[in-house]
Short mmCIF file of C-alpha atoms in Angstrom, two decimals:
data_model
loop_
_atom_site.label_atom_id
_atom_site.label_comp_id
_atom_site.label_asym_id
_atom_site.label_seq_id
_atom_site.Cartn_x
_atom_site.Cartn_y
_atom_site.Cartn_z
CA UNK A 1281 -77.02 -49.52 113.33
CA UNK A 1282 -73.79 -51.48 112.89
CA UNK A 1283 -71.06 -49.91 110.46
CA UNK A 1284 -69.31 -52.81 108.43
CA UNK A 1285 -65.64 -53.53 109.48
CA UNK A 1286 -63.22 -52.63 107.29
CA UNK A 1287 -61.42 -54.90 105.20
CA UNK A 1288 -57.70 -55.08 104.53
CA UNK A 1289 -58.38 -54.06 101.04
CA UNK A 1290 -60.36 -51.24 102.00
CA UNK A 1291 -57.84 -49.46 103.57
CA UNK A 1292 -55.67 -46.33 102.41
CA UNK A 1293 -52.20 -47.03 100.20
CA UNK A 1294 -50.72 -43.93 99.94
CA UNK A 1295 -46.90 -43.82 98.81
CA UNK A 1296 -44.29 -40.62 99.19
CA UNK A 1297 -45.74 -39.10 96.09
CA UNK A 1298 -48.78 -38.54 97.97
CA UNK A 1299 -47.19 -38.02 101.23
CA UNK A 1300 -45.54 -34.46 99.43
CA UNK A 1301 -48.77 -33.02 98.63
CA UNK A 1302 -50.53 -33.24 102.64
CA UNK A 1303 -50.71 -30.24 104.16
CA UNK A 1304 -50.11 -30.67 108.41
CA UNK A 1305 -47.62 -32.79 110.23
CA UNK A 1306 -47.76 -36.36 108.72
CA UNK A 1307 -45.88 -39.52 108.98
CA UNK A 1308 -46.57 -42.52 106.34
CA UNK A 1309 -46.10 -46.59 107.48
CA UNK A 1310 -46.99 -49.21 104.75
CA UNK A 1311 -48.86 -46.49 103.29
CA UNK A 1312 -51.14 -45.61 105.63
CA UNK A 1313 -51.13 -41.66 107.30
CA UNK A 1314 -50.10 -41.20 110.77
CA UNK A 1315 -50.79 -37.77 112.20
CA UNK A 1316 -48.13 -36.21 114.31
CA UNK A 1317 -49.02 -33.92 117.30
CA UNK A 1318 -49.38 -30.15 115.43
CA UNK A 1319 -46.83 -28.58 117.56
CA UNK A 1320 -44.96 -30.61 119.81
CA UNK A 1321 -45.03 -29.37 123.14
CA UNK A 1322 -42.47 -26.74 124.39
CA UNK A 1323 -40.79 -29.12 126.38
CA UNK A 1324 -40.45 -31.50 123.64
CA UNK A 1325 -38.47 -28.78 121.86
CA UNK A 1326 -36.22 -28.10 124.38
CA UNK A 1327 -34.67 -31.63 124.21
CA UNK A 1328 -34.91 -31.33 120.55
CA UNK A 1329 -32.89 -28.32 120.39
CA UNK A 1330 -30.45 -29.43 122.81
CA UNK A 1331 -29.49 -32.92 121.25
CA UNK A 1332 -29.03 -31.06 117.98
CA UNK A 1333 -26.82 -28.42 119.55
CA UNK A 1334 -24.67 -31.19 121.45
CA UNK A 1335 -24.79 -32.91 118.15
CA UNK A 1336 -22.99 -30.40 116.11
CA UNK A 1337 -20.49 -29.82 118.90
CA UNK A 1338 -19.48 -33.31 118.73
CA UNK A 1339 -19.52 -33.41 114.88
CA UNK A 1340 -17.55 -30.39 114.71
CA UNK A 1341 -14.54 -32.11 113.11
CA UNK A 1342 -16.62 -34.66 111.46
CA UNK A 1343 -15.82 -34.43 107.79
CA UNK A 1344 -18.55 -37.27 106.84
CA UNK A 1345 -21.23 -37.09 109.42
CA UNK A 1346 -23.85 -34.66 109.83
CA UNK A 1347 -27.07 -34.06 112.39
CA UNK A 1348 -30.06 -33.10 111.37
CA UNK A 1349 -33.68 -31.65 112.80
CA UNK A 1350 -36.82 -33.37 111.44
CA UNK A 1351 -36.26 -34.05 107.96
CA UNK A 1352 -38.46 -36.50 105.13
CA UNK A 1353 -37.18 -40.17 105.52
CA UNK A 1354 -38.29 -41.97 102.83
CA UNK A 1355 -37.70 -45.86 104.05
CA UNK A 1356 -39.69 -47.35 101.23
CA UNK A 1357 -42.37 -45.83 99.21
CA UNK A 1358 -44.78 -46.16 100.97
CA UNK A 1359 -42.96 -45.62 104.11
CA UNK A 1360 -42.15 -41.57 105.22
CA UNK A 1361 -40.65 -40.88 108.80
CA UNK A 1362 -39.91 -37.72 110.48
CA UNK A 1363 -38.05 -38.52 113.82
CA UNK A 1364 -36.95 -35.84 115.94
CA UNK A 1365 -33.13 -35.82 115.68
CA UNK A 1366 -30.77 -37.94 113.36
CA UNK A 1367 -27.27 -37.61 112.29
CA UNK A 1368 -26.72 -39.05 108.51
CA UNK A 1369 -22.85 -40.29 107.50
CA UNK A 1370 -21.90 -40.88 104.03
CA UNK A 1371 -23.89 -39.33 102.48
CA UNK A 1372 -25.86 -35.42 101.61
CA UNK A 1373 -29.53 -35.34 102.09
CA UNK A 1374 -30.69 -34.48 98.63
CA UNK A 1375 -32.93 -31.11 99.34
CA UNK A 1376 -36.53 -32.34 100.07
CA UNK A 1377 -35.94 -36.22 101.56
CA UNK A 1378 -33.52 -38.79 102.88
CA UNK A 1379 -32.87 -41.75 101.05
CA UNK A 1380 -30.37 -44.11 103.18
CA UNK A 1381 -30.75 -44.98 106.57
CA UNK A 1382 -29.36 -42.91 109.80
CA UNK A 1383 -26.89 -44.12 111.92
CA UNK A 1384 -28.26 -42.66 115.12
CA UNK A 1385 -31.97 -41.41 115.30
CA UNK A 1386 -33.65 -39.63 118.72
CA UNK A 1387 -37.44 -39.95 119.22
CA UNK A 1388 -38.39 -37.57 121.63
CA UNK A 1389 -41.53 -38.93 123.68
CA UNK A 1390 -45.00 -37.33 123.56
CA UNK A 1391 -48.18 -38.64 125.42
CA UNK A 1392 -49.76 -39.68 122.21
CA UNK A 1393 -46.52 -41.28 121.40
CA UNK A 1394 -45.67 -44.07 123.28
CA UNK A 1395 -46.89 -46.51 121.15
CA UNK A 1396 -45.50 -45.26 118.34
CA UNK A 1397 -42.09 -44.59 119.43
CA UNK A 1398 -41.44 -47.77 121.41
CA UNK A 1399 -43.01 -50.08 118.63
CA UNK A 1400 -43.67 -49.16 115.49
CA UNK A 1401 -40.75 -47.29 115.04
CA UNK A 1402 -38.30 -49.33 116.79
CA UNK A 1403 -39.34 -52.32 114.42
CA UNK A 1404 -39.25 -50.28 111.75
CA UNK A 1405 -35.92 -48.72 112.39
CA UNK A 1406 -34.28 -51.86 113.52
CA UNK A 1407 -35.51 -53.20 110.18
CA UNK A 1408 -34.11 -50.56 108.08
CA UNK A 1409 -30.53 -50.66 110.00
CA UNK A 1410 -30.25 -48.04 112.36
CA UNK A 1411 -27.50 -48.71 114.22
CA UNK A 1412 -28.20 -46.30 117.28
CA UNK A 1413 -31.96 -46.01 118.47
CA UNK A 1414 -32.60 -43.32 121.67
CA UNK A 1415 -36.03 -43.18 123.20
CA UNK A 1416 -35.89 -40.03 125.27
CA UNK A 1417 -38.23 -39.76 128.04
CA UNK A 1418 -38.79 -35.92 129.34
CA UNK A 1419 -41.48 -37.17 131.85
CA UNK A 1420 -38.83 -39.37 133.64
CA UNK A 1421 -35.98 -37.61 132.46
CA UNK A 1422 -34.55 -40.58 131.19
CA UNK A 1423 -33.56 -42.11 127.66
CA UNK A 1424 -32.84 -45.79 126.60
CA UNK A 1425 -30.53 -46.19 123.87
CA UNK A 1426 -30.20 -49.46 121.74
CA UNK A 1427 -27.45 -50.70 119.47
CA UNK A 1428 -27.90 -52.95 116.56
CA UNK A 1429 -26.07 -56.14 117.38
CA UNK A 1430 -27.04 -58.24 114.01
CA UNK A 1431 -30.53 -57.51 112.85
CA UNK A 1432 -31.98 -56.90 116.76
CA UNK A 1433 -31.59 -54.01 119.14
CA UNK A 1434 -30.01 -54.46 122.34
CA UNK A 1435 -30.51 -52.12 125.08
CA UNK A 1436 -27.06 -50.22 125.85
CA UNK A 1437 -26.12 -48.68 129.52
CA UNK A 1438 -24.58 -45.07 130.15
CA UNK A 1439 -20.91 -45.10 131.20
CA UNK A 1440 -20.28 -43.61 135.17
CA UNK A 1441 -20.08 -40.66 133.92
CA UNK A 1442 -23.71 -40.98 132.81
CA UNK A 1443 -22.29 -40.94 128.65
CA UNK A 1444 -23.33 -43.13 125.82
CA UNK A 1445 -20.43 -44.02 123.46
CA UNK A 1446 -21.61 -43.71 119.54
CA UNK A 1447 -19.10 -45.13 117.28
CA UNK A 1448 -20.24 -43.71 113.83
CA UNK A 1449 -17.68 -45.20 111.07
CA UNK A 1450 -15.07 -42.86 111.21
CA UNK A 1451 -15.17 -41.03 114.27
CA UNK A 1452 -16.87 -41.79 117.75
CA UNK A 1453 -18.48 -39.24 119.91
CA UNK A 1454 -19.56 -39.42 123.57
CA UNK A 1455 -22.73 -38.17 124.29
CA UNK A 1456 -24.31 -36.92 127.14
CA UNK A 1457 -27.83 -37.87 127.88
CA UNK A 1458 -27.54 -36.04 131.73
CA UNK A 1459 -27.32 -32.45 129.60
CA UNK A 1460 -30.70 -33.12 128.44
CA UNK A 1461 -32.34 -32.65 131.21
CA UNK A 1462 -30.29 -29.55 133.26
CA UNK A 1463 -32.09 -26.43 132.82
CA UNK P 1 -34.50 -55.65 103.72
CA UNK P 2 -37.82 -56.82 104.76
CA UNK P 3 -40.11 -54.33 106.60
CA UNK P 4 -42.26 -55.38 109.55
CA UNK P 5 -45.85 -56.00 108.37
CA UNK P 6 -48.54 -53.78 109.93
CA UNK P 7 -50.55 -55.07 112.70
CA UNK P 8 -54.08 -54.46 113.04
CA UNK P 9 -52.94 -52.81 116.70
CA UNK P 10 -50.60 -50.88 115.20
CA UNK P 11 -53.65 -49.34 112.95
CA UNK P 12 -54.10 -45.81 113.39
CA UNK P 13 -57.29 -44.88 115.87
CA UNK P 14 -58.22 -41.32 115.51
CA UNK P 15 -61.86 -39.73 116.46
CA UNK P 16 -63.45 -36.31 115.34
CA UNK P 17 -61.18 -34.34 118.20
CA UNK P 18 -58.32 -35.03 116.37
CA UNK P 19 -59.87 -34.90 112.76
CA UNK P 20 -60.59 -31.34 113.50
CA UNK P 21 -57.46 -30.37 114.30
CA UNK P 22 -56.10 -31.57 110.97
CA UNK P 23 -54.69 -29.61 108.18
CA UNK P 24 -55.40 -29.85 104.72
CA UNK P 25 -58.66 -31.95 103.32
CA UNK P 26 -59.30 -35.51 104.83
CA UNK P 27 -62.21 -37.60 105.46
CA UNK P 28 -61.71 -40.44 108.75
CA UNK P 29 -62.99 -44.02 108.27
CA UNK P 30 -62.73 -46.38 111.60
CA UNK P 31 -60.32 -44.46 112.99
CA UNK P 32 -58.16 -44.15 109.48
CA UNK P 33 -57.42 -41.17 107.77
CA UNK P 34 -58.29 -41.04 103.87
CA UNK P 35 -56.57 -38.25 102.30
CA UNK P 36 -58.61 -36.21 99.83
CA UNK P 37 -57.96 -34.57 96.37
CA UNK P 38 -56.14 -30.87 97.51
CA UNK P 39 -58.50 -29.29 95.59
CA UNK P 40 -60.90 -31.37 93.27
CA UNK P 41 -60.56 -31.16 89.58
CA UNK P 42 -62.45 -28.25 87.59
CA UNK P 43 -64.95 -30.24 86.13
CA UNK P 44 -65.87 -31.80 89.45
CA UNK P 45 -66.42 -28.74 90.98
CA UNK P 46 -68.65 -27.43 88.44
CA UNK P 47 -70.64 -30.69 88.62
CA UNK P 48 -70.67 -29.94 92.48
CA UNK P 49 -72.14 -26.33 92.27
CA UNK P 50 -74.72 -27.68 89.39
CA UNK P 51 -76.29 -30.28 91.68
CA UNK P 52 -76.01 -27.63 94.37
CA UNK P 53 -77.74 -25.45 92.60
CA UNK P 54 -81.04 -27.44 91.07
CA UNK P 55 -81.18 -28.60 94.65
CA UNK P 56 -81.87 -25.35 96.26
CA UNK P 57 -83.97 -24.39 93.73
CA UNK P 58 -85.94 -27.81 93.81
CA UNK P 59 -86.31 -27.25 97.59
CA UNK P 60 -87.18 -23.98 97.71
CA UNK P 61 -90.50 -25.01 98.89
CA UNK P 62 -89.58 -28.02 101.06
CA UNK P 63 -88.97 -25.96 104.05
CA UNK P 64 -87.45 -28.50 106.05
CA UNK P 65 -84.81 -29.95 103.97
CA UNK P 66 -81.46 -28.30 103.31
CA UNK P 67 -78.26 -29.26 100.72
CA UNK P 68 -74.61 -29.08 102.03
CA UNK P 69 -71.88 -29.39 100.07
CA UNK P 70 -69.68 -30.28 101.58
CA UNK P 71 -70.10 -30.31 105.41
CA UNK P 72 -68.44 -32.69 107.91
CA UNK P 73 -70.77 -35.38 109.06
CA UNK P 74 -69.84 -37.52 111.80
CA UNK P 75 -71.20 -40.85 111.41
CA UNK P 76 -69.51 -42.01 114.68
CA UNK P 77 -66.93 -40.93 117.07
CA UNK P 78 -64.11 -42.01 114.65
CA UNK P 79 -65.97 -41.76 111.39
CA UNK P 80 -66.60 -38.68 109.81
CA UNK P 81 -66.82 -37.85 105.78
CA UNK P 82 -67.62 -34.81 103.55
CA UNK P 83 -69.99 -36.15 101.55
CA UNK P 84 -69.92 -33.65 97.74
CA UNK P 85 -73.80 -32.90 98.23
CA UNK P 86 -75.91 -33.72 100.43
CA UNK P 87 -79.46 -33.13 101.74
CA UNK P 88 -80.75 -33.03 104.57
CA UNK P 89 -84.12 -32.45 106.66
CA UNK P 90 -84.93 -31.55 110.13
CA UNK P 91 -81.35 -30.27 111.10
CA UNK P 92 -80.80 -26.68 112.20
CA UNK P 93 -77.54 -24.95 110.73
CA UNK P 94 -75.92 -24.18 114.00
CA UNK P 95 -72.59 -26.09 114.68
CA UNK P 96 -69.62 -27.13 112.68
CA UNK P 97 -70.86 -30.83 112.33
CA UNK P 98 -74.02 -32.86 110.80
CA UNK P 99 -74.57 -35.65 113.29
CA UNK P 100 -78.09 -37.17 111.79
CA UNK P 101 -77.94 -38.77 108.65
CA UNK P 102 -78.42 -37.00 105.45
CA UNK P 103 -81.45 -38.34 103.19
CA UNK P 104 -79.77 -37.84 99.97
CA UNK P 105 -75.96 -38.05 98.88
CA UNK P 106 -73.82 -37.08 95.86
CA UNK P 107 -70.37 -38.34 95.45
CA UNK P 108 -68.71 -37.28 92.17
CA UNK P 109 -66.34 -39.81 90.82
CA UNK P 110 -62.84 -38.54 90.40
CA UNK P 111 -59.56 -41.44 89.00
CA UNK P 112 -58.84 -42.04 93.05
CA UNK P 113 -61.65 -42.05 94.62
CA UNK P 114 -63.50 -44.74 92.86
CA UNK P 115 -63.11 -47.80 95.46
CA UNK P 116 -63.68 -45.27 97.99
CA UNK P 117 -66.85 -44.08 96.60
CA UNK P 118 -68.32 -47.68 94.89
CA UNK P 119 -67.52 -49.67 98.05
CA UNK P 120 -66.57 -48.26 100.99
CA UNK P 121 -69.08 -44.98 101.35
CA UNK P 122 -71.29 -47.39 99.30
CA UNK P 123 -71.33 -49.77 102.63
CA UNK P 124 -71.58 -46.75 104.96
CA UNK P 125 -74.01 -44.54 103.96
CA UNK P 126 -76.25 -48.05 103.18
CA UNK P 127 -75.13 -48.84 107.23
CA UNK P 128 -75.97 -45.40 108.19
CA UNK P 129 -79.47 -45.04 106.62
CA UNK P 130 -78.77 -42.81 103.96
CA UNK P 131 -82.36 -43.04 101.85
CA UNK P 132 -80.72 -42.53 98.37
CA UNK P 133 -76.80 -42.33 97.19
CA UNK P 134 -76.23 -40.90 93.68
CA UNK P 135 -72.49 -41.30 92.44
CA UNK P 136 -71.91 -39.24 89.74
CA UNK P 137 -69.20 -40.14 87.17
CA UNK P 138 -68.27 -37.05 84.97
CA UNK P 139 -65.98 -39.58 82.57
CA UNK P 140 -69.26 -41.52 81.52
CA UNK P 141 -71.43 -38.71 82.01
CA UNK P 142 -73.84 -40.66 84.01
CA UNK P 143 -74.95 -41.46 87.36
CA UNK P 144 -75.89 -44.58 89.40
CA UNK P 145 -78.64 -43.83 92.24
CA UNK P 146 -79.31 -46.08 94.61
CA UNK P 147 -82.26 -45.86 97.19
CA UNK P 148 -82.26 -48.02 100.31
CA UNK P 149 -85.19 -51.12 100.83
CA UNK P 150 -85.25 -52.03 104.37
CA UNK P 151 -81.36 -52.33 105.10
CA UNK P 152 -79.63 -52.60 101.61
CA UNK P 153 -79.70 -50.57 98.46
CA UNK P 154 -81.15 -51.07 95.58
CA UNK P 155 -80.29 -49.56 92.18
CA UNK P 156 -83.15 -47.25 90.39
CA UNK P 157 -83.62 -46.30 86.60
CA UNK P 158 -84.34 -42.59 85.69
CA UNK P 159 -87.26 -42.36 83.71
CA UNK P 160 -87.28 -41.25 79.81
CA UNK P 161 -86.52 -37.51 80.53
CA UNK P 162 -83.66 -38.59 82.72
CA UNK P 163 -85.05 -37.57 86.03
CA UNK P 164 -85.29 -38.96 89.02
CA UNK P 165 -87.72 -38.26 92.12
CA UNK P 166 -86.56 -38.83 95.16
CA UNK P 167 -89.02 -38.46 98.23
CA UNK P 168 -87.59 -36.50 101.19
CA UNK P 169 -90.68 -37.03 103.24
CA UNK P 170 -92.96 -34.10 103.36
CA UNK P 171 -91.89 -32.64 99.81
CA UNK P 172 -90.54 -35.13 96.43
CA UNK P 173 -88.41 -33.65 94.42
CA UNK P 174 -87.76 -34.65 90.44
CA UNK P 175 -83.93 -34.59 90.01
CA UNK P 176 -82.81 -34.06 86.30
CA UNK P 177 -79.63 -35.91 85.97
CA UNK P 178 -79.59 -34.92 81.76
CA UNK P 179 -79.24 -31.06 83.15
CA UNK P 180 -75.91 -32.24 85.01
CA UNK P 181 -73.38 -32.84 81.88
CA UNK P 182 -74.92 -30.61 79.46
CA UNK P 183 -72.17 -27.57 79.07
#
């Protein structure tokens, strides 16, 4: 008993408006639903929490830039992200989504992830002009960073002192991707 | 800005393991997830319990067959709907899953559901072997029944009184689609 494939038209278009009402973790691409793991694993918190608290230490005297825990980024309408960490400059996140582009986003890996993460997302936020992109690893307790050099990412290396430079318009902040990982 | 296009590997693939651990009310088709109404309109609820309810009655004497509405059934690993009514015979009501296909399936039309319901359950209940698919449309206050002829469906008239009988194998029932939009 063979099922018939499905066609392009066939499948789901769902746009933010949609996206809103969804109860559980969700992300939207080109209007389609993505589900995100229910609760990442403790681990995966553990990083998260610690980029946002180095974060906010280094945007201390930051009049323009803020960081940020999961929060609605609406890319296009039909396009609703959630990654792990960002910090936004410029601008104030109006309450329920974000409207303009990051200038430094972390994506904290998961098993189910990888895919996601390394592909889909890094098109999609090299597309929309992310400047910084981290992939964070907590399996090899490692993290690749790319830089927007035109429209294409470019992998960027730690300093010797195992740092990652991010110059964010008005103020630059050195960040330490070795803290991650201490316990 | 131009956005990547989706590939067809970058296609969500989810199965009935991760379906069940989903909040909120979806249905999964090839691996996709098709968000459902929150909570379907009034009127297509009371539509719901009214077929419900001249079901049971109708089988209360067909001791084999059962209605549902709705259950999950799982058509195949990553395929698995909630059907609005359904019957079926020869299936025990242990578990949290119908795995056989049902003989008989509502689907009540609602504004966003209609290419979901006209072609795409249309082409998978015919796949799947469901013996007759009735979708209901409370707008036109009518209903289109189709009943299956070796591999493809065929549309049937109800007679003068508005009925329809369906045979469920041992018992035949005489549906009366008239009773469904009187108030």
């Amino acid at each position: 008993m063979g099922l018939a494939t499905l066609k392009i038209e066939d499948l789901p278009y769902y746009t933010y408006d949609d996206y809103v009402k969804w109860e559980g973790r969700w992300e939207l691409i080109r209007g389609i639903p993505y589900a995100m793991v229910p609760a990442p694993a403790v681990k995966h918190q553990r990083i998260s929490n610690k980029i946002a608290y180095q974060l906010e230490e280094l945007l201390k005297n930051s009049r323009n830039c803020n960081a940020y825990l999961p929060v609605d980024w609406e890319i296009t309408e039909d396009t609703v992200v959630q990654p792990d960490n960002i910090v936004v400059c410029g601008e104030n996140i109006e309450e329920e989504k974000l409207t303009i582009p990051p200038v430094l986003v972390f994506e904290i890996l998961s098993p189910s992830s990888a895919r996601m993460d390394r592909l889909i997302k890094y098109q999609l936020y090299q597309d929309a002009g992310v400047k910084y992109y981290c992939i964070v690893d907590p399996e090899n307790q490692g993290a690749e960073v790319f830089q927007l050099k035109g429209s294409e990412y470019q992998e960027m290396s730690e300093d010797q002192e195992g740092k990652m430079t991010f110059h964010l318009g008005e103020c630059s902040i050195a960040f330490d991707f070795g803290e991650l990982f201490k316990e | 800005m131009g956005l990547a296009t989706l590939k067809i590997e970058d296609l969500p693939h989810y199965t009935y393991d991760d379906y069940a651990k989903w909040e909120g009310r979806w249905e999964l088709i090839n691996g996709i997830p098709y968000a459902m109404a929150p909570t379907p309109a009034k009127k297509h609820q009371w539509l719901s319990a009214k077929i419900a309810a001249q079901l049971v009655h109708l089988l209360k004497n067909c001791g084999n067959c059962r209605t549902f509405m709705p259950v999950d059934w799982q058509i195949t690993p990553d395929t698995v709907v909630q059907p609005d009514v359904l019957v079926v015979c020869d299936e025990n009501i242990e578990g949290e899953k119908l795995e056989t296909p049902p003989v008989l399936v509502f689907e009540i039309l609602s504004p966003s559901s209609e290419r979901k319901d006209r072609v795409i359950k249309y082409q998978l209940y015919q796949d799947a072997g469901v013996k007759y698919y009735c979708i209901v449309d409370p707008e036109n206050q009518g209903a289109e029944v189709f009943q299956l002829r070796g591999n493809e469906y065929q549309e049937m008239s109800l007679d003068q009184e508005g009925k329809m009988t369906f045979h469920l194998g041992e018992c035949s029932i005489a549906f009366n689609f008239g009773e469904l939009f009187k108030e």
